[in-house]
Short mmCIF file of C-alpha atoms in Angstrom, two decimals:
data_model
loop_
_atom_site.label_atom_id
_atom_site.label_comp_id
_atom_site.label_asym_id
_atom_site.label_seq_id
_atom_site.Cartn_x
_atom_site.Cartn_y
_atom_site.Cartn_z
CA MET A 1 -2.64 19.61 -0.98
CA LYS A 2 -5.08 18.52 -3.40
CA THR A 3 -6.30 15.10 -1.58
CA LEU A 4 -8.19 12.06 -2.84
CA VAL A 5 -9.66 9.28 -0.51
CA VAL A 6 -9.81 5.97 -2.02
CA ILE A 7 -12.22 3.86 -0.37
CA PRO A 8 -12.49 0.26 -1.88
CA ALA A 9 -15.57 -1.53 -0.94
CA TYR A 10 -16.62 -5.25 -1.35
CA ASN A 11 -20.08 -6.00 0.27
CA GLU A 12 -20.21 -3.15 2.28
CA ALA A 13 -23.87 -2.13 2.04
CA LEU A 14 -24.43 -1.87 5.64
CA ASN A 15 -20.95 0.04 6.38
CA ILE A 16 -20.58 2.43 3.42
CA GLU A 17 -23.14 5.24 4.47
CA LYS A 18 -21.29 5.49 7.84
CA THR A 19 -17.94 5.66 6.21
CA VAL A 20 -18.73 8.29 3.78
CA ASN A 21 -20.78 10.43 6.39
CA ASN A 22 -17.58 10.30 8.53
CA LEU A 23 -15.61 11.55 5.75
CA GLU A 24 -18.20 14.56 5.14
CA VAL A 25 -17.98 15.46 8.59
CA ASN A 26 -14.59 15.08 9.68
CA ALA A 27 -12.74 15.75 6.50
CA PRO A 28 -15.01 17.72 4.24
CA GLU A 29 -11.81 19.59 2.58
CA VAL A 30 -10.87 16.27 1.06
CA ASP A 31 -12.38 14.56 -2.13
CA TYR A 32 -13.27 11.14 -2.04
CA VAL A 33 -14.40 8.04 -4.44
CA VAL A 34 -15.89 4.67 -3.50
CA VAL A 35 -14.38 1.99 -5.71
CA ASN A 36 -17.42 -0.55 -5.80
CA ASP A 37 -15.32 -3.81 -6.20
CA GLY A 38 -17.90 -6.02 -7.87
CA SER A 39 -20.00 -6.39 -4.60
CA LYS A 40 -22.64 -8.67 -4.68
CA ASP A 41 -24.82 -7.44 -2.01
CA ASN A 42 -26.62 -4.04 -2.46
CA THR A 43 -23.74 -1.59 -2.39
CA LEU A 44 -24.24 -0.23 -5.61
CA GLU A 45 -27.79 0.69 -4.70
CA VAL A 46 -26.65 2.44 -1.54
CA LEU A 47 -24.12 4.46 -3.38
CA LYS A 48 -26.78 5.39 -5.92
CA LYS A 49 -29.47 6.36 -3.50
CA ASN A 50 -27.10 8.54 -1.58
CA ASP A 51 -25.63 10.04 -4.35
CA PHE A 52 -22.18 9.20 -3.29
CA ASN A 53 -19.06 9.76 -5.66
CA TYR A 54 -18.13 6.08 -7.08
CA ILE A 55 -16.67 3.95 -9.69
CA ASP A 56 -18.63 0.88 -10.22
CA GLY A 57 -16.55 -2.06 -10.84
CA PHE A 58 -18.10 -4.94 -12.90
CA CYS A 59 -16.26 -7.74 -11.48
CA ASN A 60 -14.29 -8.20 -8.15
CA LEU A 61 -10.62 -7.31 -8.78
CA GLY A 62 -9.87 -7.67 -4.94
CA LEU A 63 -8.04 -5.00 -2.95
CA PHE A 64 -5.30 -4.10 -5.22
CA GLY A 65 -7.59 -3.81 -8.22
CA ALA A 66 -9.94 -1.39 -6.36
CA VAL A 67 -7.17 0.56 -4.78
CA GLN A 68 -5.16 0.93 -8.00
CA THR A 69 -8.31 2.17 -9.85
CA GLY A 70 -8.41 4.96 -7.36
CA PHE A 71 -4.50 5.68 -7.66
CA LYS A 72 -5.03 6.03 -11.73
CA LEU A 73 -8.18 8.54 -10.97
CA ALA A 74 -5.70 10.55 -8.75
CA ILE A 75 -3.11 10.77 -11.52
CA LYS A 76 -5.84 11.71 -14.06
CA GLU A 77 -7.41 14.16 -11.98
CA ASN A 78 -3.76 15.56 -10.79
CA TYR A 79 -4.00 14.87 -6.85
CA ASP A 80 -0.98 15.45 -4.78
CA VAL A 81 -2.03 13.06 -2.25
CA VAL A 82 -4.02 9.71 -1.89
CA ILE A 83 -5.47 8.24 1.24
CA GLN A 84 -6.41 4.72 1.42
CA PHE A 85 -9.45 4.60 3.48
CA ASP A 86 -11.18 1.17 4.44
CA GLY A 87 -15.07 0.94 3.74
CA ASP A 88 -15.86 -1.13 6.73
CA GLY A 89 -16.12 1.91 9.33
CA GLN A 90 -12.74 1.08 11.21
CA HIS A 91 -11.05 4.31 10.11
CA SER A 92 -11.70 7.73 11.46
CA ALA A 93 -11.17 10.84 8.92
CA LYS A 94 -10.29 13.05 11.81
CA TYR A 95 -7.02 11.52 11.20
CA ILE A 96 -6.79 12.58 7.34
CA ALA A 97 -5.35 15.99 7.99
CA PRO A 98 -2.42 14.88 10.34
CA LEU A 99 -1.64 12.13 7.69
CA VAL A 100 -1.63 14.82 5.11
CA LYS A 101 0.48 17.08 7.38
CA GLU A 102 3.45 14.60 7.46
CA ILE A 103 3.32 14.12 3.50
CA GLU A 104 3.77 17.75 3.55
CA ASN A 105 6.74 17.68 5.89
CA GLY A 106 8.44 15.41 3.11
CA ASN A 107 7.34 11.90 3.91
CA ASN A 108 6.27 9.58 0.94
CA ILE A 109 4.05 6.99 2.67
CA VAL A 110 2.43 7.88 6.10
CA ILE A 111 0.66 5.18 7.75
CA GLY A 112 -2.04 5.49 10.53
CA SER A 113 -0.82 3.11 13.05
CA ARG A 114 -2.51 1.82 16.31
CA PHE A 115 0.91 1.18 18.12
CA VAL A 116 3.10 4.08 17.73
CA ASP A 117 2.10 5.18 21.40
CA GLU A 118 0.24 2.09 22.54
CA LYS A 119 1.54 -1.18 23.10
CA LYS A 120 0.44 -3.79 20.68
CA PRO A 121 -1.49 -6.60 22.63
CA PHE A 122 -0.41 -10.25 22.83
CA THR A 123 -3.39 -11.64 21.12
CA ALA A 124 -3.59 -14.19 18.46
CA ARG A 125 -4.80 -11.40 16.02
CA MET A 126 -1.73 -9.81 16.63
CA ILE A 127 0.75 -12.58 16.06
CA GLY A 128 0.69 -11.84 12.22
CA SER A 129 1.38 -8.11 12.80
CA ARG A 130 4.32 -9.08 14.73
CA LEU A 131 5.81 -11.47 12.60
CA ILE A 132 5.26 -9.13 9.50
CA ALA A 133 6.81 -6.18 11.36
CA GLY A 134 9.96 -8.49 12.38
CA ALA A 135 10.52 -9.72 9.14
CA ILE A 136 10.47 -5.88 7.47
CA LYS A 137 12.76 -4.97 10.13
CA MET A 138 14.93 -7.87 9.58
CA MET A 139 15.31 -7.07 5.75
CA THR A 140 15.19 -3.33 6.14
CA GLY A 141 16.24 -2.25 9.51
CA LYS A 142 12.96 0.09 9.72
CA THR A 143 10.63 -0.36 12.37
CA ILE A 144 6.70 -0.42 11.25
CA THR A 145 4.88 -0.93 14.06
CA ASP A 146 1.10 -1.57 12.22
CA PRO A 147 2.49 -2.80 8.79
CA THR A 148 -1.14 -4.33 8.21
CA SER A 149 -2.80 -1.03 8.51
CA GLY A 150 -5.11 0.07 5.58
CA PHE A 151 -5.03 3.64 6.63
CA ARG A 152 -2.34 5.21 4.69
CA ALA A 153 -1.40 8.41 2.87
CA TYR A 154 0.71 8.55 -0.56
CA ASP A 155 2.62 11.40 -2.21
CA LYS A 156 2.78 12.01 -5.92
CA ASN A 157 5.84 9.68 -6.14
CA CYS A 158 4.04 6.81 -4.76
CA ILE A 159 0.72 7.65 -6.29
CA ILE A 160 2.69 6.75 -9.68
CA ASP A 161 4.48 3.95 -8.21
CA TYR A 162 1.24 2.12 -7.22
CA ALA A 163 -0.73 3.25 -10.09
CA ASN A 164 1.54 1.91 -12.87
CA GLU A 165 3.30 -1.24 -11.32
CA MET A 166 1.30 -4.51 -11.12
CA ASN A 167 3.85 -5.76 -8.64
CA ASN A 168 3.10 -3.14 -6.27
CA PRO A 169 -0.09 -4.19 -4.04
CA PRO A 170 -0.92 -1.88 -1.22
CA GLU A 171 0.11 -4.65 1.23
CA PRO A 172 2.75 -4.81 3.95
CA ASP A 173 5.38 -6.61 1.89
CA THR A 174 5.87 -3.84 -0.84
CA LEU A 175 6.72 -1.39 2.11
CA VAL A 176 10.00 -3.47 1.89
CA TYR A 177 10.36 -2.61 -1.90
CA MET A 178 9.38 1.24 -1.15
CA LEU A 179 12.09 1.15 1.26
CA ARG A 180 14.37 -0.02 -0.92
CA LYS A 181 13.43 2.85 -3.53
CA GLN A 182 14.31 5.35 -0.58
CA ARG A 183 10.92 6.21 0.13
CA LYS A 184 10.26 7.91 3.41
CA ILE A 185 7.67 6.19 5.76
CA LYS A 186 6.22 7.56 8.58
CA GLU A 187 3.92 6.24 10.97
CA ILE A 188 1.11 8.37 13.27
CA GLN A 189 -1.18 7.17 16.19
CA VAL A 190 -4.86 6.66 15.35
CA GLN A 191 -7.59 4.99 16.74
CA MET A 192 -9.35 2.26 14.91
CA SER A 193 -12.96 0.84 15.61
CA ASP A 194 -14.10 -2.37 15.36
CA ARG A 195 -16.29 -3.49 12.25
CA GLU A 196 -19.95 -3.32 13.06
CA PHE A 197 -21.65 -5.12 10.09
CA GLY A 198 -20.02 -7.93 8.18
CA GLU A 199 -17.06 -10.08 8.28
CA SER A 200 -13.35 -9.55 7.29
CA TYR A 201 -12.24 -12.14 4.63
CA LEU A 202 -9.48 -12.91 6.94
CA ASN A 203 -10.78 -16.09 8.71
CA LEU A 204 -8.27 -18.65 9.85
CA VAL A 205 -7.53 -20.37 6.75
CA ASN A 206 -7.19 -16.98 4.70
CA THR A 207 -5.15 -15.72 7.25
CA ILE A 208 -2.76 -18.59 7.11
CA LYS A 209 -2.49 -18.15 3.31
CA TYR A 210 -2.03 -14.35 3.62
CA MET A 211 0.79 -15.14 6.13
CA SER A 212 2.33 -17.41 4.20
CA ARG A 213 2.07 -15.02 1.03
CA MET A 214 3.52 -11.90 3.01
CA MET A 215 6.48 -13.90 4.58
CA VAL A 216 7.57 -15.34 1.06
CA SER A 217 7.42 -12.16 -0.57
CA ILE A 218 9.17 -10.12 2.25
CA PHE A 219 12.24 -12.65 2.42
CA LEU A 220 12.61 -14.04 -1.18
CA ILE A 221 10.82 -11.68 -3.74
CA GLN A 222 10.93 -7.95 -2.48
CA PRO A 223 14.97 -7.70 -1.43
CA PHE A 224 15.67 -8.89 -5.09
CA ARG A 225 13.27 -6.93 -7.21
CA LYS A 226 15.23 -4.34 -9.65
CA VAL A 227 14.37 -1.05 -8.36
CA LYS A 228 12.83 1.27 -10.82
#
């Protein structure tokens, strides 16, 4: 299947070379595009120096804007599958083929999960993941073990869903809406690495804000959206 890997990158100058090299070694059969989301560091210079495939955003649109840019490109270029792939080096391209295989098997969204075969640790960091997974289970009956994973594959129907609808960010709450649309979601076991350089935007304050937004959306917004 014609596959495009979309890599949103904001201030990933120290990580983006490793990320793209990982793709070129472990998944040379797929195409990729780095969406430089208005980075304030020298991410753009690194992309130019290495002659990577990229789209340069002149301002920071956030994860949704960056990923949606990639989805729109996928529609324009008639791709069958889009892989959402973080620019911080945490994801391994060796799992892309298994993700695509599950799309070929009839699934609409396939999530690279850390917890299909491994137990989720009882750590402060995983409290949010457990709460979101529990909320999704409560509202849909579907168990998603790693709802915050940013390593996902989408089929053509979902590419259209995410590219053309401003209410479909690639976040855990939107999975509730996709399940209501009868989209088939599957998880496969993957291993993820720790971020080597830089810091995640999810500090304590942002984590609380993120969790609050997810809970409100899962319980009060997604179940009542008109299914299109």
